[in-house]
Coordinates of C-alpha atoms and ligand atoms in Angstrom, one line a residue:
X1 CA 17.4 -1.6 18.4
X2 CA 16.4 -0.3 15.1
X3 CA 15.5 3.1 13.8
X4 CA 13.4 2.9 11.0
X5 CA 12.0 5.3 8.4
X6 CA 9.7 5.6 5.5
X7 CA 8.6 8.9 3.3
X8 CA 8.1 7.3 -0.1
X9 CA 4.9 9.4 -0.2
X10 CA 2.5 10.9 1.4
X11 CA 3.5 9.5 5.5
X12 CA 7.0 10.9 7.8
X13 CA 6.9 7.9 9.6
X14 CA 9.6 6.9 12.6
X15 CA 9.9 3.3 14.3
X16 CA 11.6 1.5 17.0
X17 CA 11.9 -1.9 16.7
X18 CA 14.4 -4.5 19.1
X19 CA 16.2 -6.5 17.5
X20 CA 16.0 -10.1 19.4
X21 CA 11.5 -9.5 20.4
X22 CA 10.4 -8.3 16.9
X23 CA 9.3 -5.4 19.4
X24 CA 7.5 -2.1 18.5
X25 CA 9.0 0.3 20.7
X26 CA 8.1 3.1 19.1
X27 CA 6.0 4.1 16.5
X28 CA 4.9 7.8 14.6
X29 CA 3.7 9.1 11.7
X30 CA 2.1 12.5 10.4
X31 CA 0.2 12.2 7.1
X32 CA -0.5 14.5 4.7
X33 CA -3.9 13.5 3.3
X34 CA -5.4 16.7 4.0
X35 CA -3.4 19.2 2.4
X36 CA -3.0 16.9 -0.3
X37 CA -7.1 16.2 -0.3
X38 CA -7.7 19.9 -2.5
X39 CA -5.9 18.8 -5.1
X40 CA -7.1 15.0 -5.7
X41 CA -3.7 13.9 -5.4
X42 CA 0.0 13.7 -4.0
X43 CA 2.0 16.5 -5.2
X44 CA 5.3 15.5 -4.9
X45 CA 7.2 18.8 -4.2
X46 CA 4.3 19.8 -1.5
X47 CA 4.8 16.2 -0.1
X48 CA 9.0 16.5 0.1
X49 CA 8.8 19.6 2.2
X50 CA 6.2 18.8 4.2
X51 CA 8.5 15.2 5.0
X52 CA 11.3 18.3 6.0
X53 CA 8.9 19.7 8.6
X54 CA 8.0 16.6 9.9
X55 CA 10.9 13.9 9.9
X56 CA 12.7 15.8 12.0
X57 CA 10.1 16.3 15.2
X58 CA 9.3 12.9 15.5
X59 CA 12.5 12.3 15.6
X60 CA 13.1 14.8 18.5
X61 CA 10.7 11.9 20.4
X62 CA 13.6 9.0 19.7
X63 CA 17.0 11.1 21.1
X64 CA 16.1 8.5 24.6
X65 CA 16.6 5.4 22.1
X66 CA 20.0 7.0 20.4
X67 CA 22.2 5.2 22.5
X68 CA 20.7 1.6 21.9
X69 CA 20.6 1.8 18.5
X70 CA 22.4 -0.3 15.9
X71 CA 21.0 0.1 12.7
X72 CA 19.2 3.1 10.5
X73 CA 16.7 1.4 8.3
X74 CA 15.5 3.6 5.6
X75 CA 12.9 3.0 2.6
X76 CA 14.9 3.7 -0.4
X77 CA 12.2 2.3 -3.5
X78 CA 10.4 2.4 -4.8
X79 CA 8.3 5.7 -4.6
X80 CA 8.5 9.3 -5.3
X81 CA 11.6 9.9 -5.8
X82 CA 12.0 13.7 -4.2
X83 CA 10.5 12.6 -1.3
X84 CA 12.1 8.8 -0.7
X85 CA 15.2 11.9 -0.8
X86 CA 14.0 13.1 2.6
X87 CA 13.9 9.6 4.2
X88 CA 17.5 8.7 2.8
X89 CA 19.1 11.6 4.0
X90 CA 17.8 11.9 7.7
X91 CA 19.2 8.2 7.5
X92 CA 22.8 8.6 6.2
X93 CA 22.8 11.6 9.0
X94 CA 21.6 9.5 11.6
X95 CA 24.2 6.5 10.5
X96 CA 27.2 8.9 10.1
X97 CA 26.5 10.6 13.4
X98 CA 25.5 7.4 15.4
X99 CA 28.8 6.0 13.3
X100 CA 25.5 2.4 12.7
X101 CA 25.4 0.8 9.4
X102 CA 22.6 1.4 7.1
X103 CA 20.3 -0.7 5.6
X104 CA 18.0 0.1 2.8
X105 CA 14.7 -1.2 2.8
X106 CA 12.0 -2.3 -0.5
X107 CA 9.0 -0.8 0.7
X108 CA 7.2 -3.6 -1.5
X109 CA 9.3 -5.4 0.9
X110 CA 7.6 -3.8 4.1
X111 CA 4.4 -4.1 2.9
X112 CA 4.7 -7.6 3.3
X113 CA 6.0 -7.3 5.8
X114 CA 3.1 -5.7 7.7
X115 CA 1.7 -9.1 8.2
X116 CA 5.2 -10.1 10.7
X117 CA 5.5 -6.5 12.7
X118 CA 5.9 -8.6 16.9
X119 CA 5.3 -12.3 15.0
X120 CA 7.5 -14.9 13.2
X121 CA 7.5 -15.1 9.5
X122 CA 4.8 -16.9 7.7
X123 CA 7.0 -18.2 4.4
X124 CA 6.3 -19.3 1.6
X125 CA 2.8 -16.8 1.1
X126 CA 0.9 -15.9 -1.8
X127 CA 0.4 -12.1 -1.6
X128 CA -2.5 -10.2 -3.3
X129 CA -0.7 -6.2 -2.6
X130 CA -2.9 -3.8 -3.2
X131 CA -1.7 -0.2 -2.8
X132 CA -2.1 3.1 -4.3
X133 CA 1.5 2.5 -6.8
X134 CA 1.0 -1.3 -7.2
X135 CA -1.4 -4.1 -7.7
X136 CA 0.3 -7.1 -7.7
X137 CA 0.2 -11.5 -7.2
X138 CA 3.4 -12.5 -5.2
X139 CA 5.1 -15.1 -4.3
X140 CA 7.1 -15.1 -1.6
X141 CA 9.6 -17.7 -0.5
X142 CA 11.8 -16.0 1.4
X143 CA 13.0 -12.0 2.3
X144 CA 15.5 -12.1 -1.1
X145 CA 12.8 -14.9 -2.8
X146 CA 9.9 -12.9 -4.0
X147 CA 8.6 -13.4 -7.6
X148 CA 5.7 -11.3 -9.0
X149 CA 3.7 -13.2 -10.7
X150 CA 1.2 -10.8 -12.1
X151 CA 0.6 -6.4 -12.2
X152 CA -1.5 -4.2 -13.1
X153 CA -0.8 -2.9 -17.0
X154 CA -1.6 0.4 -16.1
X155 CA -3.5 1.9 -12.8
X156 CA -3.5 0.6 -9.6
X157 CA -6.5 -0.4 -7.4
X158 CA -5.8 2.1 -5.1
X159 CA -5.1 4.6 -7.4
X160 CA -8.2 4.2 -9.5
X161 CA -10.2 4.3 -6.2
X162 CA -8.4 8.0 -6.0
X163 CA -9.5 8.9 -9.6
X164 CA -12.8 7.8 -9.2
X165 CA -13.1 10.5 -5.6
X166 CA -11.0 12.9 -7.7
X167 CA -13.9 12.5 -10.4
X168 CA -16.8 13.3 -7.6
X169 CA -15.1 16.0 -5.7
X170 CA -14.9 13.2 -3.6
X171 CA -10.8 14.3 -2.3
X172 CA -7.7 12.4 -1.1
X173 CA -7.5 10.2 -0.4
X174 CA -10.2 8.1 -2.8
X175 CA -10.3 4.2 -1.0
X176 CA -12.5 5.2 2.6
X177 CA -14.7 7.8 1.5
X178 CA -15.8 5.6 -1.8
X179 CA -15.9 2.5 0.4
X180 CA -18.4 4.5 3.1
X181 CA -20.6 5.9 0.7
X182 CA -21.4 2.5 -1.4
X183 CA -22.4 0.9 1.5
X184 CA -25.2 3.9 1.5
X185 CA -25.3 2.8 -2.6
X186 CA -27.1 0.3 -5.3
X187 CA -24.3 -1.8 -6.5
X188 CA -26.5 -2.9 -9.9
X189 CA -27.9 0.7 -10.3
X190 CA -25.1 1.4 -13.4
X191 CA -23.5 -1.6 -15.5
X192 CA -19.8 -1.0 -16.4
X193 CA -17.6 -3.5 -17.5
X194 CA -15.5 -6.2 -15.7
X195 CA -11.7 -5.6 -17.3
X196 CA -10.3 -7.9 -19.1
X197 CA -12.4 -9.9 -18.4
X198 CA -12.2 -12.2 -21.4
X199 CA -8.0 -12.4 -21.1
X200 CA -6.8 -15.3 -19.9
X201 CA -3.8 -13.8 -18.6
X202 CA -4.0 -12.7 -15.2
X203 CA -3.0 -9.5 -15.3
X204 CA -4.9 -5.9 -14.0
X205 CA -5.7 -3.4 -15.7
X206 CA -7.9 -0.5 -14.6
X207 CA -7.7 2.3 -17.1
X208 CA -10.6 0.9 -18.7
X209 CA -12.9 1.3 -16.0
X210 CA -12.0 4.7 -14.7
X211 CA -12.6 6.0 -18.2
X212 CA -16.2 4.2 -18.4
X213 CA -17.2 5.6 -14.6
X214 CA -15.7 9.1 -16.1
X215 CA -18.3 9.1 -19.2
X216 CA -21.2 7.1 -16.5
X217 CA -20.4 10.8 -14.5
X218 CA -20.7 13.0 -17.6
X219 CA -24.2 11.9 -18.6
X220 CA -25.4 12.1 -15.0
X221 CA -23.9 15.1 -15.1
X222 CA -25.7 15.9 -18.1
X223 CA -29.1 14.5 -17.4
X224 CA -29.2 16.6 -13.9
X225 CA -31.2 19.5 -13.5
X226 CA -28.5 21.8 -12.2
X227 CA -25.0 19.7 -13.4
X228 CA -24.3 18.0 -10.3
X229 CA -24.8 14.4 -9.2
X230 CA -27.4 14.0 -6.0
X231 CA -26.0 12.9 -2.5
X232 CA -27.8 9.2 -3.8
X233 CA -26.1 9.2 -7.5
X234 CA -22.5 9.4 -6.1
X235 CA -23.0 6.7 -4.1
X236 CA -24.8 4.4 -6.7
X237 CA -21.3 5.4 -8.3
X238 CA -19.1 4.8 -5.9
X239 CA -21.5 1.3 -4.7
X240 CA -21.2 0.1 -9.1
X241 CA -17.7 1.4 -9.0
X242 CA -16.4 -0.6 -5.9
X243 CA -18.2 -3.6 -7.1
X244 CA -16.6 -4.0 -10.3
X245 CA -13.0 -2.7 -8.7
X246 CA -13.7 -6.1 -7.0
X247 CA -14.3 -7.9 -8.8
X248 CA -12.1 -7.9 -11.1
X249 CA -9.2 -8.4 -8.7
X250 CA -11.8 -12.0 -7.5
X251 CA -11.9 -13.2 -11.5
X252 CA -7.9 -12.7 -11.3
X253 CA -7.1 -14.4 -8.2
X254 CA -9.5 -17.4 -9.0
X255 CA -7.5 -17.9 -11.7
X256 CA -4.7 -18.5 -9.7
X257 CA -5.8 -20.2 -6.6
X258 CA -7.2 -22.7 -10.1
X259 CA -4.0 -22.3 -11.4
X260 CA -2.1 -23.5 -7.8
X261 CA -4.1 -23.1 -5.0
X262 CA -1.7 -21.4 -2.2
X263 CA -1.3 -22.6 1.6
X264 CA -1.1 -19.5 2.6
X265 CA -2.4 -16.2 1.1
X266 CA -2.8 -12.5 2.1
X267 CA -3.2 -9.4 1.2
X268 CA -1.1 -6.4 2.1
X269 CA -1.1 -2.3 1.3
X270 CA -3.6 0.2 1.8
X271 CA -6.4 -0.6 -0.4
X272 CA -6.2 -4.1 1.5
X273 CA -8.0 -2.1 4.0
X274 CA -11.1 -2.3 1.7
X275 CA -13.9 -4.1 3.4
X276 CA -15.3 -5.3 0.2
X277 CA -12.7 -6.9 -0.8
X278 CA -11.6 -8.8 2.5
X279 CA -14.5 -10.3 2.8
X280 CA -14.9 -11.8 -0.9
X281 CA -10.6 -12.3 -0.4
X282 CA -12.0 -14.1 2.6
X283 CA -15.0 -16.3 1.5
X284 CA -12.9 -17.9 -1.7
X285 CA -9.6 -18.5 1.1
X286 CA -11.9 -20.8 2.9
X287 CA -13.2 -22.5 -0.3
X288 CA -10.0 -23.3 -1.1
X289 CA -9.1 -24.3 2.6
X290 CA -6.6 -21.7 2.3
X291 CA -4.7 -19.9 5.6
X292 CA -5.5 -16.0 4.9
X293 CA -3.4 -13.5 6.7
X294 CA -4.5 -10.0 6.7
X295 CA -2.5 -7.1 8.9
X296 CA -4.2 -4.9 11.7
X297 CA -5.8 -1.8 9.8
X298 CA -3.4 0.6 11.2
X299 CA -0.7 -1.2 9.9
X300 CA -2.0 -1.5 6.0
X301 CA -1.0 2.7 5.2
X302 CA 2.5 3.3 4.6
X303 CA 4.2 3.9 7.9
X304 CA 8.0 2.7 9.4
X305 CA 6.9 -0.5 11.8
X306 CA 6.9 -2.4 8.8
X307 CA 9.8 -1.0 7.5
X308 CA 11.8 -1.9 10.6
X309 CA 10.1 -5.3 10.2
X310 CA 12.0 -5.7 7.3
X311 CA 15.5 -4.5 7.8
X312 CA 15.4 -7.1 11.6
X313 CA 16.0 -10.0 8.9
X314 CA 18.4 -8.2 7.3
X315 CA 20.0 -7.6 10.1
X316 CA 20.4 -10.8 10.8
X317 CA 22.1 -11.5 7.5
X318 CA 24.9 -9.1 7.7
X319 CA 22.8 -7.2 5.0
X320 CA 23.6 -3.8 5.3
X321 CA 24.3 -1.1 2.7
X322 CA 27.1 1.0 1.8
X323 CA 26.3 4.4 2.2
X324 CA 27.0 5.4 -1.0
X325 CA 24.9 2.6 -2.2
X326 CA 21.8 4.1 -0.8
X327 CA 20.5 6.2 -3.5
X328 CA 16.6 6.3 -4.3
X329 CA 14.4 4.6 -6.8
X330 CA 11.5 5.7 -7.6
X331 CA 10.6 2.5 -10.1
X332 CA 11.9 -1.0 -9.2
X333 CA 9.9 -4.0 -11.0
X334 CA 11.7 -7.0 -9.3
X335 CA 12.9 -7.2 -5.4
Ligands
KG4_1 O1 -0.3 1.9 0.9 P1 -0.1 2.7 0.4 O2 -0.7 3.3 1.7 O3 0.2 3.4 -0.1 C1 1.4 3.1 -1.0 O4 2.0 2.4 -0.7 O5 0.9 3.2 -2.7 O6 -1.8 3.1 -0.4 C2 -2.8 4.1 -0.1 C3 -3.7 3.5 -1.1 C4 -4.6 4.7 -1.3 O7 -5.1 4.8 -3.4 C5 -5.9 5.1 -1.0 O8 -6.9 5.1 -1.9 C6 -5.9 3.3 -0.9 O9 -4.8 2.8 -0.3 N1 -6.9 3.0 0.3 C7 -8.2 2.0 -0.4 C8 -8.9 2.0 0.8 N2 -8.6 2.4 1.6 C9 -7.1 3.3 1.5 N3 -8.2 1.9 -1.4 C10 -9.8 0.8 -1.2 N4 -10.2 1.1 -0.3 C11 -10.0 1.6 1.0 N5 -10.9 1.0 2.0
ZN2 ZN1 3.0 1.8 0.0

């Protein structure tokens, strides 16, 4: 079995996975959303301190499996360096005391392998990765051949939901609450600019849209009687923002399909839970006869089961990381 650790942002998670069968024996995650919500985003130092409390608490429940462990896997990049460090430090301590090797796992590969938890890999596959930190189209041929064909130039898809939510004082994370409000809103009420609409490039950008939403909110606040938005106005802003944010992704993804229709396509990452995005991607794949793969909703956001799933593949090819080389890397562009 492999014990895997995830602490790249605001989720402390541990999993135990059986190497031969890929079976997920144990998984637990303690999220810090409530503690960060008052700040409208993740506060790295607070997140690190919360990991210090949560990780050992979960580890206690895993003690019974220690004798069966063959390796310790840990996310070491990308993410917040102060929070990654908490998982890496625990992984090193476990590796030393149990005398078993370490496997450093790339968090983005983890999101991709969230598709294959307790399943065989389906590769090659083109992946749309939409999380709080990333918006990318990746052509994945194998575990070690992953080519990023499009990225965001500024904010990510998930991050733009978080920032709009902060502007509307709806708390953190923004994705689920904006999706909920959008259901009650009129998506045609306000016109927002679709980013990079005229650009022939397959690239993403969310800073312009974010700014347009900020200006819209300011205008509505000024025109209201008491300087506040009504519940209906909030719902309308959410619906129009979500529609435009997804329209941007869809426009660029359609461009990609035109160049190269993939046989297999998948959406992964925390924001892949977005129902509006899912349904439009489903339609696109159906039209092109492309098979669509989606992670279970419970494995879209950060978790340790996906890290364990990558670690099985690394274990099979003896891709262990020497103790002194397991460092944290907050920004990694290439796999
Ligand atoms: O993958 P994840 O848990 O963490 C990162 O690796 O970044 O993704 C978290 C992000 C947050 O920005 C959150 O607002 C977004 O995913 N998210 C959503 C939805 N659920 C979560 N964004 C849009 N719609 C959703 N339903
Ligand atoms: Zn993530």
